[in-house]
PDB file of N, CA and C in Angstrom:
ATOM      1  N   MET A 116      -0.482   4.783  10.636  1.00 93.00           N
ATOM      2  CA  MET A 116       0.322   4.835   9.416  1.00 93.00           C
ATOM      3  C   MET A 116       0.095   6.272   8.687  1.00 93.00           C
ATOM      4  N   ALA A 117       1.423   6.729   7.987  1.00 97.00           N
ATOM      5  CA  ALA A 117       1.554   8.044   7.271  1.00 97.00           C
ATOM      6  C   ALA A 117       0.697   7.992   5.802  1.00 97.00           C
ATOM      7  N   THR A 118       0.397   9.263   5.598  1.00 98.00           N
ATOM      8  CA  THR A 118      -0.339   9.146   4.238  1.00 98.00           C
ATOM      9  C   THR A 118       0.555   9.797   3.174  1.00 98.00           C
ATOM     10  N   TYR A 119       0.468   9.415   2.177  1.00 98.00           N
ATOM     11  CA  TYR A 119       1.370   9.657   0.857  1.00 98.00           C
ATOM     12  C   TYR A 119       0.517  10.152  -0.327  1.00 98.00           C
ATOM     13  N   ILE A 120       0.940  11.112  -0.905  1.00 97.00           N
ATOM     14  CA  ILE A 120       0.527  11.083  -2.172  1.00 97.00           C
ATOM     15  C   ILE A 120       1.280  11.048  -3.492  1.00 97.00           C
ATOM     16  N   ILE A 121       0.903  10.272  -4.315  1.00 96.00           N
ATOM     17  CA  ILE A 121       1.947   9.679  -5.277  1.00 96.00           C
ATOM     18  C   ILE A 121       1.566  10.460  -6.733  1.00 96.00           C
ATOM     19  N   LEU A 122       2.188  11.264  -7.178  1.00 97.00           N
ATOM     20  CA  LEU A 122       1.754  12.049  -8.353  1.00 97.00           C
ATOM     21  C   LEU A 122       2.634  11.103  -9.618  1.00 97.00           C
ATOM     22  N   ALA A 123       1.824  11.129 -10.544  1.00 96.00           N
ATOM     23  CA  ALA A 123       2.349  10.223 -11.691  1.00 96.00           C
ATOM     24  C   ALA A 123       2.563  10.919 -12.980  1.00 96.00           C
ATOM     25  N   ASN A 124       3.534  10.769 -13.869  1.00 97.00           N
ATOM     26  CA  ASN A 124       3.470  11.242 -15.440  1.00 97.00           C
ATOM     27  C   ASN A 124       3.523   9.973 -16.081  1.00 97.00           C
ATOM     28  N   PHE A 125       2.884   9.896 -17.265  1.00 97.00           N
ATOM     29  CA  PHE A 125       3.280   8.677 -18.096  1.00 97.00           C
ATOM     30  C   PHE A 125       4.730   9.148 -18.666  1.00 97.00           C
ATOM     31  N   THR A 126       5.265   7.947 -19.140  1.00 97.00           N
ATOM     32  CA  THR A 126       6.398   8.290 -19.765  1.00 97.00           C
ATOM     33  C   THR A 126       6.196   7.902 -21.318  1.00 97.00           C
ATOM     34  N   ASP A 127       7.090   7.903 -22.292  1.00 96.00           N
ATOM     35  CA  ASP A 127       6.774   7.553 -23.455  1.00 96.00           C
ATOM     36  C   ASP A 127       6.041   6.114 -23.703  1.00 96.00           C
ATOM     37  N   LYS A 128       6.658   5.060 -23.093  1.00 95.00           N
ATOM     38  CA  LYS A 128       6.293   3.859 -23.006  1.00 95.00           C
ATOM     39  C   LYS A 128       4.893   3.750 -22.364  1.00 95.00           C
ATOM     40  N   GLY A 129       4.900   4.520 -21.427  1.00 94.00           N
ATOM     41  CA  GLY A 129       3.545   4.550 -20.586  1.00 94.00           C
ATOM     42  C   GLY A 129       2.222   4.820 -21.302  1.00 94.00           C
ATOM     43  N   ILE A 130       2.417   6.059 -22.255  1.00 95.00           N
ATOM     44  CA  ILE A 130       1.419   6.580 -22.698  1.00 95.00           C
ATOM     45  C   ILE A 130       1.388   5.805 -24.180  1.00 95.00           C
ATOM     46  N   HIS A 131       2.110   5.074 -24.795  1.00 96.00           N
ATOM     47  CA  HIS A 131       2.127   4.182 -25.903  1.00 96.00           C
ATOM     48  C   HIS A 131       1.357   3.085 -25.577  1.00 96.00           C
ATOM     49  N   ASP A 132       1.106   2.331 -24.172  1.00 92.00           N
ATOM     50  CA  ASP A 132       0.385   1.577 -23.710  1.00 92.00           C
ATOM     51  C   ASP A 132      -0.746   2.111 -22.888  1.00 92.00           C
ATOM     52  N   ALA A 133      -1.393   3.212 -23.159  1.00 93.00           N
ATOM     53  CA  ALA A 133      -2.301   3.733 -22.289  1.00 93.00           C
ATOM     54  C   ALA A 133      -3.560   2.884 -21.952  1.00 93.00           C
ATOM     55  N   LYS A 134      -3.981   2.090 -22.951  1.00 95.00           N
ATOM     56  CA  LYS A 134      -5.217   1.270 -22.829  1.00 95.00           C
ATOM     57  C   LYS A 134      -4.848   0.274 -21.663  1.00 95.00           C
ATOM     58  N   ASP A 135      -3.476  -0.044 -21.220  1.00 95.00           N
ATOM     59  CA  ASP A 135      -3.270  -1.052 -20.291  1.00 95.00           C
ATOM     60  C   ASP A 135      -3.143  -0.300 -18.875  1.00 95.00           C
ATOM     61  N   THR A 136      -3.476   1.105 -18.742  1.00 94.00           N
ATOM     62  CA  THR A 136      -3.406   1.698 -17.420  1.00 94.00           C
ATOM     63  C   THR A 136      -4.267   1.274 -16.476  1.00 94.00           C
ATOM     64  N   ILE A 137      -5.376   0.845 -16.673  1.00 96.00           N
ATOM     65  CA  ILE A 137      -6.223   0.296 -15.609  1.00 96.00           C
ATOM     66  C   ILE A 137      -5.803  -1.113 -15.144  1.00 96.00           C
ATOM     67  N   SER A 138      -5.194  -2.191 -15.920  1.00 96.00           N
ATOM     68  CA  SER A 138      -4.674  -3.217 -15.473  1.00 96.00           C
ATOM     69  C   SER A 138      -3.385  -2.934 -14.534  1.00 96.00           C
ATOM     70  N   ARG A 139      -2.657  -1.880 -15.156  1.00 95.00           N
ATOM     71  CA  ARG A 139      -1.322  -1.395 -14.316  1.00 95.00           C
ATOM     72  C   ARG A 139      -1.759  -0.776 -13.011  1.00 95.00           C
ATOM     73  N   GLY A 140      -2.806  -0.057 -12.913  1.00 96.00           N
ATOM     74  CA  GLY A 140      -3.487   0.196 -11.789  1.00 96.00           C
ATOM     75  C   GLY A 140      -3.360  -0.850 -10.684  1.00 96.00           C
ATOM     76  N   ASP A 141      -4.000  -1.978 -11.213  1.00 97.00           N
ATOM     77  CA  ASP A 141      -4.279  -3.117 -10.353  1.00 97.00           C
ATOM     78  C   ASP A 141      -2.851  -3.904  -9.821  1.00 97.00           C
ATOM     79  N   LYS A 142      -2.167  -3.696 -10.949  1.00 96.00           N
ATOM     80  CA  LYS A 142      -0.698  -4.372 -10.472  1.00 96.00           C
ATOM     81  C   LYS A 142      -0.228  -3.251  -9.653  1.00 96.00           C
ATOM     82  N   PHE A 143      -0.210  -2.212  -9.526  1.00 97.00           N
ATOM     83  CA  PHE A 143       0.202  -1.252  -8.659  1.00 97.00           C
ATOM     84  C   PHE A 143      -0.309  -1.485  -7.259  1.00 97.00           C
ATOM     85  N   LYS A 144      -1.771  -1.691  -7.171  1.00 97.00           N
ATOM     86  CA  LYS A 144      -2.209  -1.941  -5.828  1.00 97.00           C
ATOM     87  C   LYS A 144      -1.718  -3.231  -5.156  1.00 97.00           C
ATOM     88  N   ALA A 145      -1.434  -4.575  -6.172  1.00 97.00           N
ATOM     89  CA  ALA A 145      -0.730  -5.447  -5.662  1.00 97.00           C
ATOM     90  C   ALA A 145       0.338  -5.627  -5.161  1.00 97.00           C
ATOM     91  N   MET A 146       1.332  -4.584  -5.694  1.00 96.00           N
ATOM     92  CA  MET A 146       2.533  -4.220  -5.442  1.00 96.00           C
ATOM     93  C   MET A 146       2.830  -3.603  -4.055  1.00 96.00           C
ATOM     94  N   ALA A 147       1.758  -2.611  -3.771  1.00 97.00           N
ATOM     95  CA  ALA A 147       1.625  -1.953  -2.799  1.00 97.00           C
ATOM     96  C   ALA A 147       1.301  -2.673  -1.657  1.00 97.00           C
ATOM     97  N   THR A 148       0.502  -3.773  -1.724  1.00 97.00           N
ATOM     98  CA  THR A 148       0.113  -4.545  -0.759  1.00 97.00           C
ATOM     99  C   THR A 148       1.177  -5.356  -0.268  1.00 97.00           C
ATOM    100  N   ASN A 149       1.881  -6.043  -1.143  1.00 96.00           N
ATOM    101  CA  ASN A 149       3.193  -6.710  -0.801  1.00 96.00           C
ATOM    102  C   ASN A 149       4.328  -5.933  -0.203  1.00 96.00           C
ATOM    103  N   ALA A 150       4.263  -4.516  -0.609  1.00 96.00           N
ATOM    104  CA  ALA A 150       5.227  -4.026   0.224  1.00 96.00           C
ATOM    105  C   ALA A 150       4.800  -3.160   1.452  1.00 96.00           C
ATOM    106  N   GLY A 151       3.577  -3.506   2.103  1.00 97.00           N
ATOM    107  CA  GLY A 151       3.021  -3.111   3.275  1.00 97.00           C
ATOM    108  C   GLY A 151       2.286  -1.701   2.943  1.00 97.00           C
ATOM    109  N   VAL A 152       2.097  -1.141   1.788  1.00 98.00           N
ATOM    110  CA  VAL A 152       1.171   0.041   1.851  1.00 98.00           C
ATOM    111  C   VAL A 152      -0.052  -0.328   1.365  1.00 98.00           C
ATOM    112  N   THR A 153      -1.142   0.570   1.659  1.00 98.00           N
ATOM    113  CA  THR A 153      -2.421   0.443   1.373  1.00 98.00           C
ATOM    114  C   THR A 153      -2.927   1.676   0.487  1.00 98.00           C
ATOM    115  N   VAL A 154      -3.459   1.228  -0.674  1.00 98.00           N
ATOM    116  CA  VAL A 154      -3.791   2.209  -1.633  1.00 98.00           C
ATOM    117  C   VAL A 154      -5.043   2.706  -1.342  1.00 98.00           C
ATOM    118  N   LYS A 155      -5.390   3.932  -0.862  1.00 98.00           N
ATOM    119  CA  LYS A 155      -6.701   4.141  -0.589  1.00 98.00           C
ATOM    120  C   LYS A 155      -7.618   4.411  -1.756  1.00 98.00           C
ATOM    121  N   ASP A 156      -6.818   5.247  -2.769  1.00 98.00           N
ATOM    122  CA  ASP A 156      -7.483   5.583  -4.184  1.00 98.00           C
ATOM    123  C   ASP A 156      -6.681   6.045  -5.257  1.00 98.00           C
ATOM    124  N   ILE A 157      -6.825   5.623  -6.334  1.00 98.00           N
ATOM    125  CA  ILE A 157      -6.290   6.089  -7.510  1.00 98.00           C
ATOM    126  C   ILE A 157      -6.985   6.970  -8.503  1.00 98.00           C
ATOM    127  N   TYR A 158      -6.575   8.106  -8.911  1.00 98.00           N
ATOM    128  CA  TYR A 158      -7.186   8.921  -9.881  1.00 98.00           C
ATOM    129  C   TYR A 158      -6.408   9.354 -10.885  1.00 98.00           C
ATOM    130  N   TRP A 159      -7.015   9.054 -11.947  1.00 97.00           N
ATOM    131  CA  TRP A 159      -6.442   9.545 -13.398  1.00 97.00           C
ATOM    132  C   TRP A 159      -6.894  11.035 -13.725  1.00 97.00           C
ATOM    133  N   THR A 160      -5.994  11.830 -14.045  1.00 97.00           N
ATOM    134  CA  THR A 160      -6.122  13.247 -13.807  1.00 97.00           C
ATOM    135  C   THR A 160      -5.891  14.135 -15.042  1.00 97.00           C
ATOM    136  N   ILE A 161      -6.313  15.307 -15.481  1.00 97.00           N
ATOM    137  CA  ILE A 161      -6.010  15.939 -16.582  1.00 97.00           C
ATOM    138  C   ILE A 161      -5.227  17.208 -15.945  1.00 97.00           C
ATOM    139  N   GLY A 162      -4.210  17.720 -16.723  1.00 96.00           N
ATOM    140  CA  GLY A 162      -3.338  18.864 -16.000  1.00 96.00           C
ATOM    141  C   GLY A 162      -1.908  18.245 -15.817  1.00 96.00           C
ATOM    142  N   THR A 163      -1.269  18.942 -14.737  1.00 97.00           N
ATOM    143  CA  THR A 163       0.237  18.842 -14.931  1.00 97.00           C
ATOM    144  C   THR A 163       0.600  17.210 -14.539  1.00 97.00           C
ATOM    145  N   PHE A 164      -0.324  16.372 -13.972  1.00 98.00           N
ATOM    146  CA  PHE A 164      -0.024  14.801 -13.735  1.00 98.00           C
ATOM    147  C   PHE A 164      -1.133  14.042 -14.176  1.00 98.00           C
ATOM    148  N   ASP A 165      -0.845  13.020 -14.455  1.00 97.00           N
ATOM    149  CA  ASP A 165      -1.633  11.981 -15.364  1.00 97.00           C
ATOM    150  C   ASP A 165      -2.559  10.995 -14.366  1.00 97.00           C
ATOM    151  N   SER A 166      -1.730  11.009 -13.274  1.00 97.00           N
ATOM    152  CA  SER A 166      -2.456  10.153 -12.222  1.00 97.00           C
ATOM    153  C   SER A 166      -2.051  10.466 -10.810  1.00 97.00           C
ATOM    154  N   VAL A 167      -2.882  10.426  -9.931  1.00 97.00           N
ATOM    155  CA  VAL A 167      -2.850  10.544  -8.397  1.00 97.00           C
ATOM    156  C   VAL A 167      -3.145   9.453  -7.544  1.00 97.00           C
ATOM    157  N   ALA A 168      -2.293   8.835  -6.647  1.00 97.00           N
ATOM    158  CA  ALA A 168      -2.683   7.688  -5.830  1.00 97.00           C
ATOM    159  C   ALA A 168      -2.492   8.163  -4.352  1.00 97.00           C
ATOM    160  N   ILE A 169      -3.360   7.800  -3.504  1.00 98.00           N
ATOM    161  CA  ILE A 169      -3.486   8.207  -2.199  1.00 98.00           C
ATOM    162  C   ILE A 169      -3.038   7.019  -1.540  1.00 98.00           C
ATOM    163  N   CYS A 170      -2.122   6.628  -0.692  1.00 98.00           N
ATOM    164  CA  CYS A 170      -1.766   5.604   0.020  1.00 98.00           C
ATOM    165  C   CYS A 170      -1.274   5.845   1.351  1.00 98.00           C
ATOM    166  N   GLU A 171      -1.157   4.772   2.133  1.00 98.00           N
ATOM    167  CA  GLU A 171      -0.788   4.815   3.712  1.00 98.00           C
ATOM    168  C   GLU A 171       0.369   3.847   3.625  1.00 98.00           C
ATOM    169  N   ALA A 172       1.259   4.124   4.297  1.00 98.00           N
ATOM    170  CA  ALA A 172       2.601   3.519   4.479  1.00 98.00           C
ATOM    171  C   ALA A 172       3.165   3.533   6.007  1.00 98.00           C
ATOM    172  N   PRO A 173       3.577   2.633   6.395  1.00 97.00           N
ATOM    173  CA  PRO A 173       4.280   2.762   7.907  1.00 97.00           C
ATOM    174  C   PRO A 173       5.253   3.745   7.983  1.00 97.00           C
ATOM    175  N   ASP A 174       6.272   4.092   6.801  1.00 96.00           N
ATOM    176  CA  ASP A 174       7.304   5.083   7.121  1.00 96.00           C
ATOM    177  C   ASP A 174       7.803   5.647   5.561  1.00 96.00           C
ATOM    178  N   ASP A 175       8.548   6.566   5.572  1.00 95.00           N
ATOM    179  CA  ASP A 175       9.009   7.140   4.261  1.00 95.00           C
ATOM    180  C   ASP A 175       9.723   5.999   3.444  1.00 95.00           C
ATOM    181  N   GLU A 176      10.464   5.261   4.019  1.00 96.00           N
ATOM    182  CA  GLU A 176      11.268   4.195   3.566  1.00 96.00           C
ATOM    183  C   GLU A 176      10.323   3.466   2.494  1.00 96.00           C
ATOM    184  N   THR A 177       9.403   2.805   3.408  1.00 96.00           N
ATOM    185  CA  THR A 177       8.297   1.962   2.511  1.00 96.00           C
ATOM    186  C   THR A 177       7.861   2.802   1.390  1.00 96.00           C
ATOM    187  N   ALA A 178       7.246   3.984   1.665  1.00 95.00           N
ATOM    188  CA  ALA A 178       6.514   4.554   0.539  1.00 95.00           C
ATOM    189  C   ALA A 178       7.602   4.822  -0.514  1.00 95.00           C
ATOM    190  N   THR A 179       8.579   5.111  -0.375  1.00 92.00           N
ATOM    191  CA  THR A 179       9.952   5.438  -1.273  1.00 92.00           C
ATOM    192  C   THR A 179      10.310   4.112  -1.998  1.00 92.00           C
ATOM    193  N   ALA A 180      10.329   3.243  -1.317  1.00 95.00           N
ATOM    194  CA  ALA A 180      10.727   1.858  -1.826  1.00 95.00           C
ATOM    195  C   ALA A 180       9.442   1.335  -2.957  1.00 95.00           C
ATOM    196  N   LEU A 181       8.194   1.628  -2.569  1.00 95.00           N
ATOM    197  CA  LEU A 181       7.116   1.527  -3.630  1.00 95.00           C
ATOM    198  C   LEU A 181       7.252   2.051  -4.982  1.00 95.00           C
ATOM    199  N   ALA A 182       7.208   3.570  -4.478  1.00 91.00           N
ATOM    200  CA  ALA A 182       7.402   4.557  -5.882  1.00 91.00           C
ATOM    201  C   ALA A 182       8.601   4.209  -6.748  1.00 91.00           C
ATOM    202  N   LEU A 183       9.985   3.798  -6.030  1.00 92.00           N
ATOM    203  CA  LEU A 183      10.872   3.391  -6.956  1.00 92.00           C
ATOM    204  C   LEU A 183      10.566   2.117  -7.639  1.00 92.00           C
ATOM    205  N   SER A 184      10.005   1.109  -7.062  1.00 94.00           N
ATOM    206  CA  SER A 184       9.812  -0.080  -7.756  1.00 94.00           C
ATOM    207  C   SER A 184       8.535   0.104  -8.765  1.00 94.00           C
ATOM    208  N   VAL A 185       7.874   1.052  -8.819  1.00 94.00           N
ATOM    209  CA  VAL A 185       6.832   1.206 -10.024  1.00 94.00           C
ATOM    210  C   VAL A 185       7.742   2.066 -10.981  1.00 94.00           C
ATOM    211  N   ALA A 186       8.586   2.954 -10.560  1.00 90.00           N
ATOM    212  CA  ALA A 186       9.226   3.672 -11.563  1.00 90.00           C
ATOM    213  C   ALA A 186      10.157   2.678 -12.329  1.00 90.00           C
ATOM    214  N   THR A 187      10.572   1.795 -11.783  1.00 94.00           N
ATOM    215  CA  THR A 187      11.543   0.727 -12.589  1.00 94.00           C
ATOM    216  C   THR A 187      10.908  -0.001 -13.436  1.00 94.00           C
ATOM    217  N   ARG A 188       9.471   0.184 -13.613  1.00 95.00           N
ATOM    218  CA  ARG A 188       8.590  -0.737 -14.703  1.00 95.00           C
ATOM    219  C   ARG A 188       8.365  -0.001 -16.001  1.00 95.00           C
ATOM    220  N   GLY A 189       9.030   1.476 -15.914  1.00 95.00           N
ATOM    221  CA  GLY A 189       9.146   2.509 -16.948  1.00 95.00           C
ATOM    222  C   GLY A 189       8.000   2.925 -17.602  1.00 95.00           C
ATOM    223  N   ASN A 190       6.710   2.953 -16.928  1.00 96.00           N
ATOM    224  CA  ASN A 190       5.582   3.422 -17.496  1.00 96.00           C
ATOM    225  C   ASN A 190       5.278   4.978 -17.130  1.00 96.00           C
ATOM    226  N   VAL A 191       5.894   5.151 -15.690  1.00 96.00           N
ATOM    227  CA  VAL A 191       5.398   6.473 -15.104  1.00 96.00           C
ATOM    228  C   VAL A 191       6.651   7.015 -14.273  1.00 96.00           C
ATOM    229  N   ARG A 192       6.833   8.151 -14.341  1.00 95.00           N
ATOM    230  CA  ARG A 192       7.713   9.031 -13.322  1.00 95.00           C
ATOM    231  C   ARG A 192       6.827   9.480 -12.102  1.00 95.00           C
ATOM    232  N   THR A 193       7.326   9.310 -10.972  1.00 95.00           N
ATOM    233  CA  THR A 193       6.560   9.709  -9.907  1.00 95.00           C
ATOM    234  C   THR A 193       7.453  10.828  -9.079  1.00 95.00           C
ATOM    235  N   GLN A 194       6.265  11.514  -8.412  1.00 95.00           N
ATOM    236  CA  GLN A 194       6.923  12.389  -7.113  1.00 95.00           C
ATOM    237  C   GLN A 194       5.842  12.062  -6.114  1.00 95.00           C
ATOM    238  N   THR A 195       6.765  11.616  -4.931  1.00 95.00           N
ATOM    239  CA  THR A 195       5.762  11.194  -3.698  1.00 95.00           C
ATOM    240  C   THR A 195       5.921  12.366  -2.607  1.00 95.00           C
ATOM    241  N   LEU A 196       4.580  12.797  -2.149  1.00 96.00           N
ATOM    242  CA  LEU A 196       4.600  13.929  -1.115  1.00 96.00           C
ATOM    243  C   LEU A 196       3.753  13.203   0.227  1.00 96.00           C
ATOM    244  N   ARG A 197       4.589  13.442   1.499  1.00 97.00           N
ATOM    245  CA  ARG A 197       3.978  13.268   2.600  1.00 97.00           C
ATOM    246  C   ARG A 197       2.897  14.165   2.819  1.00 97.00           C
ATOM    247  N   ALA A 198       1.498  13.570   3.376  1.00 98.00           N
ATOM    248  CA  ALA A 198       0.685  14.461   3.599  1.00 98.00           C
ATOM    249  C   ALA A 198       0.207  14.569   5.058  1.00 98.00           C
ATOM    250  N   PHE A 199      -0.254  15.283   5.493  1.00 97.00           N
ATOM    251  CA  PHE A 199      -0.549  15.350   6.731  1.00 97.00           C
ATOM    252  C   PHE A 199      -1.936  15.542   7.264  1.00 97.00           C
ATOM    253  N   SER A 200      -2.679  14.813   7.939  1.00 96.00           N
ATOM    254  CA  SER A 200      -4.235  15.076   8.353  1.00 96.00           C
ATOM    255  C   SER A 200      -4.201  16.318   9.109  1.00 96.00           C
ATOM    256  N   PHE A 201      -5.701  16.656   9.179  1.00 97.00           N
ATOM    257  CA  PHE A 201      -5.888  17.727   9.956  1.00 97.00           C
ATOM    258  C   PHE A 201      -5.470  17.690  11.408  1.00 97.00           C
ATOM    259  N   GLU A 202      -5.702  16.472  11.845  1.00 96.00           N
ATOM    260  CA  GLU A 202      -5.136  16.158  13.294  1.00 96.00           C
ATOM    261  C   GLU A 202      -3.678  16.300  13.402  1.00 96.00           C
ATOM    262  N   GLU A 203      -2.871  15.565  12.369  1.00 96.00           N
ATOM    263  CA  GLU A 203      -1.573  15.519  12.592  1.00 96.00           C
ATOM    264  C   GLU A 203      -1.126  17.026  12.473  1.00 96.00           C
ATOM    265  N   MET A 204      -1.782  17.786  11.651  1.00 97.00           N
ATOM    266  CA  MET A 204      -1.332  19.383  11.333  1.00 97.00           C
ATOM    267  C   MET A 204      -1.423  20.076  12.709  1.00 97.00           C
ATOM    268  N   GLY A 205      -2.461  19.682  13.525  1.00 97.00           N
ATOM    269  CA  GLY A 205      -2.667  20.227  14.740  1.00 97.00           C
ATOM    270  C   GLY A 205      -1.737  20.096  15.633  1.00 97.00           C
ATOM    271  N   ARG A 206      -1.233  18.773  15.797  1.00 97.00           N
ATOM    272  CA  ARG A 206      -0.281  18.530  16.602  1.00 97.00           C
ATOM    273  C   ARG A 206       1.055  19.192  16.155  1.00 97.00           C
ATOM    274  N   ILE A 207       1.277  19.241  15.011  1.00 97.00           N
ATOM    275  CA  ILE A 207       2.698  19.809  14.673  1.00 97.00           C
ATOM    276  C   ILE A 207       2.834  21.455  14.875  1.00 97.00           C
ATOM    277  N   LEU A 208       1.612  21.953  14.748  1.00 98.00           N
ATOM    278  CA  LEU A 208       1.392  23.430  15.164  1.00 98.00           C
ATOM    279  C   LEU A 208       1.526  23.630  16.649  1.00 98.00           C
ATOM    280  N   ASN A 209       0.867  22.662  17.360  1.00 97.00           N
ATOM    281  CA  ASN A 209       1.162  22.763  18.826  1.00 97.00           C
ATOM    282  C   ASN A 209       2.747  22.528  19.236  1.00 97.00           C
ATOM    283  N   LYS A 210       3.405  22.013  18.483  1.00 97.00           N
ATOM    284  CA  LYS A 210       5.206  21.888  18.891  1.00 97.00           C
ATOM    285  C   LYS A 210       5.894  23.231  18.393  1.00 97.00           C
ATOM    286  N   MET A 211       5.051  24.178  17.663  1.00 96.00           N
ATOM    287  CA  MET A 211       5.727  25.455  17.461  1.00 96.00           C
ATOM    288  C   MET A 211       6.564  26.077  18.443  1.00 96.00           C
ATOM    289  N   VAL A 212       7.745  26.597  18.302  1.00 94.00           N
ATOM    290  CA  VAL A 212       8.141  27.300  19.691  1.00 94.00           C
ATOM    291  C   VAL A 212       8.278  29.026  19.168  1.00 94.00           C
TER     292      VAL A 212
END
């Protein structure tokens, strides 16, 4: 399984209903499970992004479908990053020519 970091910012709608953010997090976890994605953790943050989710998905398409599904709810805008573990990065570096 590949690791993905999903960065999210509240939309106007999402911040208006900020008190629902924990229940939306639970709904996100359920959506992820239905999509074949495992949510390792969710953090609410200060700074450039309002929340960060660390997920595992079988491929880029699955991770993207989840991010798009979440965005259609209108509460957040997302950016999805493919993350590489220490071991994966070692394999990548070994392939350098």
